[in-house]
Coordinates of C-alpha atoms in Angstrom, one line a residue:
M15 CA -0.6 -26.0 -16.6
Q16 CA -2.4 -23.2 -18.4
Y17 CA -4.8 -22.8 -15.4
F18 CA -1.7 -22.7 -13.0
V19 CA 0.0 -20.0 -15.0
Q20 CA -3.3 -18.1 -15.2
Q21 CA -3.5 -18.1 -11.4
L22 CA 0.2 -17.0 -11.2
I23 CA -0.6 -14.0 -13.3
N24 CA -3.7 -13.2 -11.1
G25 CA -1.6 -13.6 -8.0
L26 CA 1.1 -11.3 -9.4
T27 CA -1.4 -8.6 -10.1
L28 CA -3.0 -8.8 -6.6
G29 CA 0.3 -9.0 -4.9
S30 CA 1.6 -5.9 -6.7
I31 CA -1.3 -3.9 -5.2
Y32 CA -0.5 -5.3 -1.7
G33 CA 3.1 -4.5 -2.2
L34 CA 2.5 -0.9 -3.0
I35 CA 0.5 -0.5 0.2
A36 CA 3.1 -2.4 2.2
I37 CA 5.9 0.0 1.2
G38 CA 4.1 2.7 3.1
Y39 CA 3.8 0.6 6.2
T40 CA 7.5 -0.4 6.1
M41 CA 8.8 3.1 5.5
V42 CA 7.0 4.6 8.5
Y43 CA 7.9 1.7 10.7
G44 CA 11.5 1.9 9.6
I45 CA 11.9 5.5 10.8
I46 CA 9.7 5.8 13.9
G47 CA 9.0 2.2 14.8
M48 CA 5.2 2.8 14.5
I49 CA 2.5 0.8 12.7
N50 CA 0.3 3.3 11.0
F51 CA -3.0 1.3 11.0
A52 CA -4.7 4.2 9.2
H53 CA -2.6 3.5 6.1
G54 CA -5.2 1.0 4.8
D55 CA -7.9 3.7 5.0
I56 CA -5.5 6.2 3.2
F57 CA -5.5 3.6 0.4
M58 CA -9.3 3.6 0.4
V59 CA -9.5 7.5 0.4
G60 CA -7.1 7.4 -2.6
A61 CA -9.4 5.0 -4.4
F62 CA -12.5 7.2 -3.7
T63 CA -10.6 10.3 -4.8
A64 CA -9.7 8.6 -8.1
L65 CA -13.4 7.7 -8.5
I66 CA -14.5 11.3 -8.0
V67 CA -11.9 12.5 -10.4
F68 CA -13.0 9.9 -13.0
L69 CA -16.6 11.0 -12.7
A70 CA -15.6 14.7 -12.9
L71 CA -13.6 14.1 -16.1
G72 CA -16.5 12.2 -17.6
A73 CA -18.9 15.1 -16.8
L74 CA -16.6 17.9 -17.9
F75 CA -15.2 16.4 -21.1
Y76 CA -16.8 14.4 -23.9
S77 CA -13.9 12.0 -24.3
V78 CA -10.6 11.7 -22.4
P79 CA -7.9 9.2 -23.3
V80 CA -7.5 6.4 -20.8
V81 CA -3.8 7.2 -20.2
V82 CA -4.6 10.9 -19.4
A83 CA -7.5 9.9 -17.2
L84 CA -5.4 7.5 -15.2
L85 CA -2.6 10.0 -14.8
V86 CA -4.9 12.7 -13.6
M87 CA -6.7 10.3 -11.2
M88 CA -3.3 9.2 -9.7
I89 CA -1.9 12.7 -9.4
V90 CA -5.0 14.2 -7.7
A91 CA -5.3 11.1 -5.4
M92 CA -1.7 11.4 -4.5
L93 CA -2.0 15.0 -3.6
L94 CA -5.1 14.6 -1.5
T95 CA -4.0 11.5 0.4
S96 CA -0.6 13.1 1.0
L97 CA -2.3 16.1 2.6
Y98 CA -4.4 13.7 4.7
N99 CA -1.4 11.7 5.9
W100 CA 0.6 14.8 6.6
T101 CA -2.2 16.2 8.7
I102 CA -2.7 13.0 10.6
E103 CA 1.1 12.8 11.4
K104 CA 1.2 16.4 12.5
V105 CA -2.0 16.4 14.5
A106 CA -2.3 12.9 15.9
Y107 CA 1.1 11.2 15.8
R108 CA 3.7 13.8 16.4
P109 CA 2.4 14.9 19.9
L110 CA 2.6 11.3 21.0
R111 CA 6.0 10.5 19.7
G112 CA 7.7 10.5 23.1
S113 CA 4.9 8.8 25.0
F114 CA 4.5 5.1 25.8
R115 CA 4.4 2.8 22.8
L116 CA 0.7 1.9 22.9
A117 CA -0.5 5.5 22.6
P118 CA 0.4 6.0 18.9
L119 CA -1.0 2.6 18.1
I120 CA -4.3 3.3 19.7
T121 CA -4.4 6.7 18.0
A122 CA -3.7 5.1 14.6
I123 CA -6.6 2.7 15.1
G124 CA -8.8 5.7 16.0
M125 CA -7.7 7.6 12.9
S126 CA -8.5 4.5 10.8
I127 CA -12.0 4.4 12.2
A128 CA -12.4 8.2 11.8
L129 CA -11.4 8.1 8.1
S130 CA -13.6 5.1 7.4
N131 CA -16.6 6.7 9.0
F132 CA -15.9 10.1 7.3
V133 CA -16.0 8.4 3.8
Q134 CA -19.1 6.4 4.8
V135 CA -20.9 9.7 5.8
T136 CA -19.8 11.7 2.8
Q137 CA -19.9 9.0 0.0
G138 CA -22.6 6.6 1.4
P139 CA -22.4 3.0 2.5
R140 CA -23.0 1.4 -0.9
N141 CA -20.5 0.1 -3.3
K142 CA -19.4 2.6 -5.9
P143 CA -18.9 1.1 -9.4
I144 CA -17.3 2.7 -12.5
P145 CA -17.4 1.6 -16.1
P146 CA -14.5 -0.5 -17.3
M147 CA -11.6 1.8 -18.1
V148 CA -9.3 -0.7 -19.7
S149 CA -10.9 -3.8 -21.3
Q150 CA -8.2 -5.0 -23.7
V151 CA -7.2 -8.7 -23.1
Y152 CA -4.4 -10.6 -24.8
N153 CA -4.7 -14.4 -25.2
I154 CA -1.4 -16.2 -25.3
N155 CA -1.7 -20.0 -25.8
G156 CA -4.9 -20.1 -23.9
I157 CA -3.7 -17.8 -21.1
S158 CA -5.5 -14.4 -20.7
V159 CA -3.5 -11.4 -19.7
S160 CA -5.4 -8.1 -19.5
L161 CA -3.8 -4.7 -20.2
K162 CA -4.8 -3.5 -16.8
Q163 CA -2.8 -6.4 -15.2
I164 CA 0.2 -5.3 -17.2
I165 CA -0.3 -1.7 -16.1
I166 CA -0.4 -2.7 -12.4
V167 CA 2.8 -4.8 -12.6
V168 CA 4.7 -2.3 -14.6
V169 CA 3.7 0.6 -12.3
T170 CA 4.6 -1.4 -9.2
A171 CA 8.0 -2.3 -10.6
L172 CA 8.7 1.4 -11.6
L173 CA 7.7 2.8 -8.3
L174 CA 9.7 0.2 -6.3
A175 CA 12.8 1.1 -8.4
L176 CA 12.1 4.9 -7.9
F177 CA 11.6 4.7 -4.2
W178 CA 14.6 2.3 -3.7
Y179 CA 16.7 4.9 -5.5
L180 CA 15.3 7.8 -3.3
V181 CA 16.1 5.9 -0.1
N182 CA 19.5 4.6 -1.1
R183 CA 21.0 7.3 -3.4
T184 CA 19.6 10.7 -2.3
S185 CA 20.1 13.1 0.6
L186 CA 16.5 12.6 1.6
G187 CA 17.2 8.9 1.8
R188 CA 20.3 9.4 3.9
A189 CA 18.3 11.5 6.3
Q190 CA 15.6 8.8 6.5
R191 CA 18.2 6.1 7.2
A192 CA 19.9 8.3 9.8
C193 CA 16.6 8.9 11.5
E194 CA 16.0 5.2 11.4
Q195 CA 19.2 4.4 13.2
D196 CA 19.1 7.2 15.8
R197 CA 16.8 10.2 15.7
K198 CA 18.5 12.1 18.5
M199 CA 21.9 11.8 16.9
A200 CA 20.4 12.7 13.5
A201 CA 19.0 15.9 15.0
L202 CA 22.3 16.7 16.6
L203 CA 23.9 16.4 13.1
G204 CA 21.5 19.0 11.6
I205 CA 18.8 16.8 10.1
D206 CA 15.3 18.1 10.5
V207 CA 13.8 15.0 12.0
D208 CA 10.2 16.3 12.0
R209 CA 10.4 17.3 8.3
T210 CA 12.0 13.9 7.4
I211 CA 9.2 12.0 9.1
S212 CA 6.5 14.1 7.5
I213 CA 8.0 13.5 4.1
T214 CA 8.0 9.8 4.8
F215 CA 4.3 9.9 5.6
I216 CA 3.7 11.8 2.4
M217 CA 5.6 9.3 0.3
G218 CA 3.7 6.4 1.9
A219 CA 0.4 8.1 1.2
A220 CA 1.3 8.7 -2.4
L221 CA 2.0 5.0 -2.9
A222 CA -1.2 4.1 -1.2
A223 CA -3.1 6.5 -3.5
V224 CA -1.5 4.9 -6.6
A225 CA -2.5 1.4 -5.2
G226 CA -6.0 2.7 -4.6
T227 CA -6.3 4.0 -8.2
L228 CA -5.0 0.7 -9.6
F229 CA -7.4 -1.2 -7.3
L230 CA -10.3 0.8 -8.7
M231 CA -9.2 0.3 -12.3
Y232 CA -8.8 -3.4 -11.8
Y233 CA -12.0 -4.3 -9.8
G234 CA -14.2 -1.4 -11.0
V235 CA -15.8 -0.9 -7.6
I236 CA -14.9 0.6 -4.2
A237 CA -16.6 0.8 -0.8
F238 CA -15.9 2.7 2.4
S239 CA -15.0 -0.6 4.1
D240 CA -12.4 -1.6 1.5
G241 CA -9.5 -0.1 3.4
F242 CA -9.4 -2.5 6.3
T243 CA -8.8 -5.9 4.6
P244 CA -6.2 -4.8 2.0
G245 CA -4.6 -2.7 4.8
V246 CA -4.2 -5.7 7.1
K247 CA -3.0 -7.9 4.3
A248 CA -0.4 -5.3 3.2
F249 CA 0.8 -5.0 6.8
T250 CA 1.1 -8.8 6.8
A251 CA 3.1 -8.6 3.6
A252 CA 5.4 -6.0 5.1
V253 CA 6.1 -8.3 8.1
L254 CA 6.4 -11.3 5.9
G255 CA 9.0 -9.7 3.6
G256 CA 10.9 -8.0 6.5
I257 CA 9.5 -4.8 7.8
G258 CA 11.9 -2.0 7.1
S259 CA 12.9 -3.4 3.7
L260 CA 11.3 -1.9 0.5
P261 CA 12.0 -5.0 -1.7
G262 CA 10.8 -7.1 1.2
A263 CA 7.5 -5.3 1.3
V264 CA 6.9 -6.0 -2.4
L265 CA 8.1 -9.6 -2.1
G266 CA 5.7 -10.1 0.9
G267 CA 2.9 -8.6 -1.1
L268 CA 3.6 -10.9 -4.1
M269 CA 3.7 -13.9 -1.7
I270 CA 0.3 -13.0 -0.2
G271 CA -1.1 -12.5 -3.6
F272 CA 0.2 -15.9 -4.9
I273 CA -1.1 -17.7 -1.8
E274 CA -4.6 -16.2 -2.1
S275 CA -4.8 -16.8 -5.8
M276 CA -3.6 -20.4 -5.6
W277 CA -5.7 -21.3 -2.6
S278 CA -8.8 -19.8 -4.2
A279 CA -8.1 -21.8 -7.4
Y280 CA -7.5 -25.2 -5.8
F281 CA -9.2 -25.1 -2.4
S282 CA -12.1 -23.4 -0.8
I283 CA -12.1 -19.6 -1.4
D284 CA -13.6 -19.1 2.1
Y285 CA -10.2 -20.0 3.7
K286 CA -7.8 -18.0 1.5
D287 CA -7.2 -15.5 4.3
V288 CA -6.6 -18.3 6.8
A289 CA -4.0 -19.7 4.4
A290 CA -2.2 -16.4 4.0
F291 CA -2.0 -15.7 7.7
S292 CA -0.9 -19.3 8.5
I293 CA 2.0 -19.0 6.0
L294 CA 3.0 -15.8 7.8
A295 CA 3.0 -17.5 11.2
I296 CA 5.1 -20.4 9.8
V297 CA 7.6 -18.1 8.2
L298 CA 8.0 -16.0 11.3
I299 CA 8.7 -19.1 13.4
F300 CA 11.8 -19.8 11.4
L301 CA 12.6 -16.2 10.2
P302 CA 11.5 -13.8 13.0
S303 CA 12.7 -10.7 11.1
G304 CA 11.0 -11.7 7.9
I305 CA 12.5 -12.9 4.6
L306 CA 14.6 -9.9 3.8
G307 CA 14.5 -8.1 7.1
R308 CA 17.6 -7.3 9.2
P309 CA 17.7 -8.7 12.8
E310 CA 17.6 -5.9 15.3
V311 CA 20.9 -5.2 17.1
E312 CA 20.6 -4.2 20.7
K313 CA 22.8 -1.2 21.4
V314 CA 24.8 -1.1 24.6

């Protein structure tokens, strides 16, 4: 039982990171119906930005409290990745918004490759490790819970609550929901659709940057190729939970994290990805719109 609970805690931590990335996917898809496959690489850029800020703080100051270092890393990573995502939306996606549906998808894949290769050229192909930032571990009846796991879960819960409030209780959220329902009608009613979509991309990038910073803190290493696999799994989590639903994105991330953790603990670790995607296929057979997703209503 202790081993089982330990794996649950590990799955909760991993799933929280997936959930943060998945919110960015689900927000963009909810408004413009587009899968931003460059989002995983935005996550990776956020992690590299956090790494550079961490090294800069270590070089400039003799000693920096961990809380301050984490906050600075998150803020700088959020600012830079938001700028990247805003630029990508404005330059690569907006001109193709009215074209055939495959064009934005192909462009998103191209932007993903471009970001990955840009980081590979500028930062090198090798893994980039950092010293442990948070090493405190609590032992409760033989179960180990590290402080960094607690930080990841708490930050994910706070950000989910904050973004749920923004989407459901603010004027920006009303504009986003109006654009989701009918962009042309929203524009006729005075909503700046382009601005709303750009802000949505910025919000998604900020969440991906936070996830990248937490990923770096948790694993202590990052590489230029680390955007693809978490990005695909986060997209899977968004579809599993119900793409377009913020709680669904986090729920899907937690499910993927639990599946991976449990499969790695009791079966071969080589097939944990197969297990996660198989569960996705099974769920979508019985719930095509995901667990918390709303079925699409055809307008006539």
